[in-house]
């Protein structure tokens, strides 16, 4: 885009006209549910299997087959609905969305049209805005058409029939940043309630964006849909291209250039959006109630059972960590980014009774261990190190048995082997030396020939004491308790005065 | 016409169990009858000679070994060409599936096999069950065994003709708007459409999913009852199958009497448009039922007139979606077109669907289209509710409803083929119960001669409220026991023994 815009809050201020343009953004997000089998048949759901190996007569659309709804998919979908404070319908229904394409074996998709299982609710963004949700519905995924094999188009139906939820937001967002925040928050919620992995790289989270612009305070204008954005970055970049494109079009005054209702695709390489189809070419999906499935009736007890399975959501956890445990916003964010980490932290903090130290150890060492290629663990739960052992280590430090240098060494070993800290400390002789007699001998030796230290300390420059602490630690092979060493050094210097 | 004493399925099985016949002999008899008559009638699209003989031999071994014999042990059965049986060509009477071998077996076919039945062949039908005469089969029409110049009715044309011509004692049909009952009436055999949901549809290639129901064709009421006991009962693979056990027959103290039974006779079913011969036979049948103890109650089903238009909106809407999967991608015929995907879809469907199927797909696509959806499909659903209420109100006052199955006897082949509306009206007495999902049975109630023509069978339709399948069977059994209409067979039948 050639024109320059200054951004002020959510407004894009045109350099030429001075108009304050505000984007209006709504998102439609498809998320794969973490079911073992597909939505309407027993086929396994797995990423990366050889093409067409996870299929059966039902998900390949063989004539005469019928769908049977996967109960787990409904449970997971309901948990997401409850987590966003939405209303779960006592009765909803499935509909057929009819269109022809080679990756959709029946040439219709079973979805929910006018009576979705979930309406309302919303998501609080960290930056402050509350984004309302219009609805969430359950539907089946399509297969994959592969076009880059010469003249042939190949079709892989492994994904056909996989359970999805589609969340539709209200057009409550006003910036690309908010859109990304919303996506991150939604992803976090889906992962937290165990409804899905929401891994965009595996196509488990896909998003379409609806965007229009308007001069601040004016009514909404024509919206444009941008389809199939498969990363947060794509979503942001597509909006960062599309918003000024629309503003420029309006500012040109040329009505033929004004945004019209259409679907555009984001070209990742070129970083631009392009017209895919206009409203006139829009599909008529000829929705009607799926006659092969009875209405979906969800009893109050079923919904309450799912509510009972919900854990505390990240935003609420962060607030509690800050307010009740005294953690910094940064630590709270680090610990809550992944549900397993937060659960692990809480277990360790409960055992140690020292949440701040626990948080430091996790942020500085434990999560680092996860990144260490020598430690084969993809999640914190797979580490050899368990919360109980971290709590033990913290206790050893607190009671003075272990000093921090020794503790770090022990932690390294614990991460690799899962050994118990007390045994490690004993094995390696890392207990701090508390014996007054031995400490005093080392201290006196350290002061010998360091008259300058003695003089400086006597002159009130306590900092100089460090030059004597070092040799003591060295003499004790790091086992001396540095706090005790300082006390003894000060006493000796005082005595001789 | 001859009065034949060919055994029904129940008698055949009994004679196998007593050792009077072997399964092999029974199958050979059926194959010989097919050989003798099918050149003229074209009831079968394929005959599974070797498989049937092999299975008969195995069943004889099992019998000799003293194994328990299922309720259809050794009974030769024909299945309609829209019923899936693994490895067998399931063409639906269409060029589209001319070479399609089903990759799985329908639940109801499996239940037949588990009961000891022997599938001897696949019968002709109007393409995708759309038609009332067999003339829409891509493989040529079936001829009525009573007069080969006449239509056998449809769409379960071959199944009705095969039973009428004594090629098999039992065949399966499917009934969407009358496709079991109307050919049963026109061929002078028994045909039963149970309550919607009684028999699993898993493996029945769909036409109108909310209407389709598998139904048996036989030569005795007791055979229908026996087959229903085998086929009915919940199937987890069909979410619309009723969560009920198999149908249990009523066992009244005096099965030959119907004392106190309130017999509803709808004025709309005995209008001026009936053939005189049909009217005479049906009136005589109603008198007979009164003699058996029924109390005749004249009733109104005021929305009957709207049944045909309603049906042709609902059924075609569902069909347009159900048949969308035949696109040349995954199975069935494939056309080339212009090399594009849409081009291939068009070329495939243009070449491989017949005119009537195309007509109904277009009609169904239209009634679901944006802007027309509510005026057509939406309104049809509302009228369907009214039709259902007609029956509910009627059944507050009566126990069963009786009337003709078809307004005419078998009509000449070619007579209605160029007049779709006349063909559609052939089903006007069977369509209302289909829309209401009610159990309805057709059984022979006499012969009527056209002016100067040969005598042709007339069918009496017995309709019950939802789930009263056993009551319908009991009324039919009492009627059958007091008359000999069911013993009349066309010339040339009876060689199956």
JSON list of N, CA and C in Angstrom, two decimals, chain A residues 342-355 358 391:
[
{"chain": "A", "resi": 342, "resn": "UNK", "atom": "N", "xyz": [0.76, -25.07, 34.17]},
{"chain": "A", "resi": 342, "resn": "UNK", "atom": "CA", "xyz": [0.08, -24.42, 35.30]},
{"chain": "A", "resi": 342, "resn": "UNK", "atom": "C", "xyz": [-0.31, -25.46, 36.36]},
{"chain": "A", "resi": 343, "resn": "UNK", "atom": "N", "xyz": [-0.80, -26.59, 35.90]},
{"chain": "A", "resi": 343, "resn": "UNK", "atom": "CA", "xyz": [-1.18, -27.65, 36.84]},
{"chain": "A", "resi": 343, "resn": "UNK", "atom": "C", "xyz": [0.06, -28.13, 37.61]},
{"chain": "A", "resi": 344, "resn": "UNK", "atom": "N", "xyz": [1.15, -28.28, 36.90]},
{"chain": "A", "resi": 344, "resn": "UNK", "atom": "CA", "xyz": [2.41, -28.75, 37.48]},
{"chain": "A", "resi": 344, "resn": "UNK", "atom": "C", "xyz": [2.90, -27.75, 38.53]},
{"chain": "A", "resi": 345, "resn": "UNK", "atom": "N", "xyz": [2.84, -26.48, 38.13]},
{"chain": "A", "resi": 345, "resn": "UNK", "atom": "CA", "xyz": [3.26, -25.42, 39.04]},
{"chain": "A", "resi": 345, "resn": "UNK", "atom": "C", "xyz": [2.43, -25.46, 40.32]},
{"chain": "A", "resi": 346, "resn": "UNK", "atom": "N", "xyz": [1.11, -25.59, 40.14]},
{"chain": "A", "resi": 346, "resn": "UNK", "atom": "CA", "xyz": [0.26, -25.55, 41.33]},
{"chain": "A", "resi": 346, "resn": "UNK", "atom": "C", "xyz": [0.52, -26.72, 42.26]},
{"chain": "A", "resi": 347, "resn": "UNK", "atom": "N", "xyz": [0.80, -27.88, 41.67]},
{"chain": "A", "resi": 347, "resn": "UNK", "atom": "CA", "xyz": [1.11, -29.04, 42.49]},
{"chain": "A", "resi": 347, "resn": "UNK", "atom": "C", "xyz": [2.39, -28.81, 43.28]},
{"chain": "A", "resi": 348, "resn": "UNK", "atom": "N", "xyz": [3.43, -28.29, 42.58]},
{"chain": "A", "resi": 348, "resn": "UNK", "atom": "CA", "xyz": [4.72, -28.06, 43.24]},
{"chain": "A", "resi": 348, "resn": "UNK", "atom": "C", "xyz": [4.62, -26.95, 44.29]},
{"chain": "A", "resi": 349, "resn": "UNK", "atom": "N", "xyz": [3.86, -25.89, 43.97]},
{"chain": "A", "resi": 349, "resn": "UNK", "atom": "CA", "xyz": [3.74, -24.77, 44.91]},
{"chain": "A", "resi": 349, "resn": "UNK", "atom": "C", "xyz": [3.00, -25.19, 46.17]},
{"chain": "A", "resi": 350, "resn": "UNK", "atom": "N", "xyz": [1.99, -26.05, 45.97]},
{"chain": "A", "resi": 350, "resn": "UNK", "atom": "CA", "xyz": [1.24, -26.53, 47.13]},
{"chain": "A", "resi": 350, "resn": "UNK", "atom": "C", "xyz": [2.16, -27.33, 48.05]},
{"chain": "A", "resi": 351, "resn": "UNK", "atom": "N", "xyz": [3.02, -28.16, 47.45]},
{"chain": "A", "resi": 351, "resn": "UNK", "atom": "CA", "xyz": [3.92, -29.01, 48.24]},
{"chain": "A", "resi": 351, "resn": "UNK", "atom": "C", "xyz": [5.03, -28.19, 48.91]},
{"chain": "A", "resi": 352, "resn": "UNK", "atom": "N", "xyz": [5.51, -27.19, 48.19]},
{"chain": "A", "resi": 352, "resn": "UNK", "atom": "CA", "xyz": [6.64, -26.43, 48.75]},
{"chain": "A", "resi": 352, "resn": "UNK", "atom": "C", "xyz": [6.19, -25.32, 49.68]},
{"chain": "A", "resi": 353, "resn": "UNK", "atom": "N", "xyz": [4.95, -24.83, 49.46]},
{"chain": "A", "resi": 353, "resn": "UNK", "atom": "CA", "xyz": [4.47, -23.70, 50.24]},
{"chain": "A", "resi": 353, "resn": "UNK", "atom": "C", "xyz": [5.17, -22.40, 49.87]},
{"chain": "A", "resi": 354, "resn": "UNK", "atom": "N", "xyz": [5.97, -22.40, 48.81]},
{"chain": "A", "resi": 354, "resn": "UNK", "atom": "CA", "xyz": [6.71, -21.21, 48.40]},
{"chain": "A", "resi": 354, "resn": "UNK", "atom": "C", "xyz": [6.47, -20.96, 46.92]},
{"chain": "A", "resi": 355, "resn": "UNK", "atom": "N", "xyz": [5.33, -20.33, 46.60]},
{"chain": "A", "resi": 355, "resn": "UNK", "atom": "CA", "xyz": [4.97, -20.15, 45.19]},
{"chain": "A", "resi": 355, "resn": "UNK", "atom": "C", "xyz": [5.98, -19.35, 44.39]},
{"chain": "A", "resi": 358, "resn": "UNK", "atom": "N", "xyz": [8.98, -21.43, 43.61]},
{"chain": "A", "resi": 358, "resn": "UNK", "atom": "CA", "xyz": [8.54, -22.48, 42.68]},
{"chain": "A", "resi": 358, "resn": "UNK", "atom": "C", "xyz": [8.43, -21.91, 41.28]},
{"chain": "A", "resi": 391, "resn": "UNK", "atom": "N", "xyz": [9.66, -29.44, 45.01]},
{"chain": "A", "resi": 391, "resn": "UNK", "atom": "CA", "xyz": [9.30, -28.94, 46.34]},
{"chain": "A", "resi": 391, "resn": "UNK", "atom": "C", "xyz": [10.37, -29.33, 47.36]}
]
